[in-house]
Amino acid sequence: MKTLPPLRRLALACLFGAGASLAGMAHAQEKTLRIAMTAGDIPRTSGQPDQGYEGNRFTGIPMYDALTQWDLSSATKPSVVIPDLAVSWAVNEADKTKWTFKLRPGVVFHDGTPFNADAVVWNVGKVLDKEAAQYDPAQIGVTASRMPTLRTARKIDDLTVELTTSEPDSFLPINLTNLFMASPAHWAKKLAAVPAATTDKAERSKQAWAAFAADASGTGPFKQAKFVPRERLEMVKNPAYWDAARRPKIDRVVLLPLPEASARTAALMSGQVDWIEAPSPDALDAIKARGFKLYSNLQPHLWPWQFSLLPDSPFKDKKVRQAANLCVNREAMKELLGGLMVGATGIAEPGDPWRGNPTFQIKHDVPAGQKLMQEAGYSAAKPVKVKVQTSASGSGQMQPLPMNEFIQQSLKDCYFDVQFDVVEWNTLFSGWRLGAKDPGAHGAHATNISAATMDPFFAMVRFVSTKAQPPVANNWGYYSDPAMDALVDKARTTFDEKQRDAALAALHTRIVDEAPFLFVAHDVGPRAMSAKVKGVVQPKSWFIDIATMDLN
């Protein structure tokens, strides 16, 4: 008899136990929304989530706010940055490394203390100021790499702060969507409870943050109610939330980690959950036949292999990189995924203002790929061996194992002998910033991590700028090119939107021509839900807003 993998057995046991216990609880008559995530653990709850952008989606945006936020209210318009805890911002015309942010009055944290300029300075310090009592190395990797130029925050008055960057950076307001505001007063109470015998400052901070994660306090539309690591997180509505339009109608949200697609699908079909991320493609017809609703929309997203450009990597040769891009049949892969993808011909597709005019056209052309490989010194008799690090699940990873097996077979035709190193999703994600030289990369020549591409830094700069090499950001493969760096600098220091789009188009053109990725797919964010979940808006975004939904 075939047995389930240990992780799946644990996840199912936790899930069914949660379902049974929920049924007997006093709050059983509440409107309770149960969500099965692709993550193998509950994303960090202390303010800066891990687990990739699934963390921002499920523990960041619901429980916290940032100075700026993504508009998730439309399924047809691109998601853009709008005010959140900041009502306005402006760059200093005389010194474009300084920004003034005006803060929203009357906002309070879940513990009842006020949000103000002191709170902003404190939250910048938690990830950037090594001398601050609240400095938390555990929150740096998922934050500093997403806003690499931010350096300091200074209070001007209770509702005004000045942020300073290391260089002029027109991307800053977009990057700040990732800095979630935690309550300084609530954290201070946790620090005060750390035993006096613990005298090391770093250890005291670590223990205070662990206590904070178990009893978090943000300003968001939901408040943390119960947290069991690796099993579940319960959030309850915040009836005093400052934005009436996002004041929740759902009473309670239960998050459950279920990294296996088949387990998530079974949980939905059996009524154990109301919502699953990334359902099994082969179960889509059955899901729809049972009355569940399937939501999808093209996301600003890239599912790639990111190549190592180190001396020992075959992908250091541009001909090999371009050959790989010509040998994948993306239309056939789309059929494999039940239509739930868009083939990638770059980061920005035709019609996008950042597209530009690449000379290298990404398409399925095996003879052209074979020709390039022969020019690089490879053949059927002399294939090139490459190792790719990937995961079995995770935020935005779509269906990584069947997709990678498909690519493995496709690349055989172009003289590639592909091997995989499959690691846990959060391990893979954490290693993204450590780079191809890190021992945790296990000598991989490429890493398979899906990427959010909704802003210029996330879409392009963090992958190709020499300044973004490990451990600063996500230039995992150590790509370095003076011409590319000049294009990055031009885009970053251009504050006029149309002129910046033109600079970004030139940058994207060079990225496609240089092919630092195997461009495979764009996700459409498939999720299946019970028909009783109402008010669902699937935006053109990696994120989705639970706060505006309802249950009947």
mmCIF file of C-alpha atoms in Angstrom, residues 49 95 107 121 123 227 309 321 447 514:
data_model
loop_
_atom_site.group_PDB
_atom_site.id
_atom_site.type_symbol
_atom_site.label_atom_id
_atom_site.label_comp_id
_atom_site.label_asym_id
_atom_site.label_seq_id
_atom_site.Cartn_x
_atom_site.Cartn_y
_atom_site.Cartn_z
ATOM 1 C CA PRO A 49 6.613 37.901 6.357
ATOM 2 C CA ASP A 95 18.383 66.652 -3.099
ATOM 3 C CA VAL A 107 -4.634 55.427 12.926
ATOM 4 C CA VAL A 121 11.344 55.603 12.407
ATOM 5 C CA ASN A 123 10.076 50.218 11.945
ATOM 6 C CA PHE A 227 -1.017 30.956 16.013
ATOM 7 C CA LEU A 309 27.130 33.429 -14.708
ATOM 8 C CA ARG A 321 21.433 30.746 -22.529
ATOM 9 C CA THR A 447 17.731 28.541 -9.596
ATOM 10 C CA GLU A 514 21.374 38.914 -22.980
#
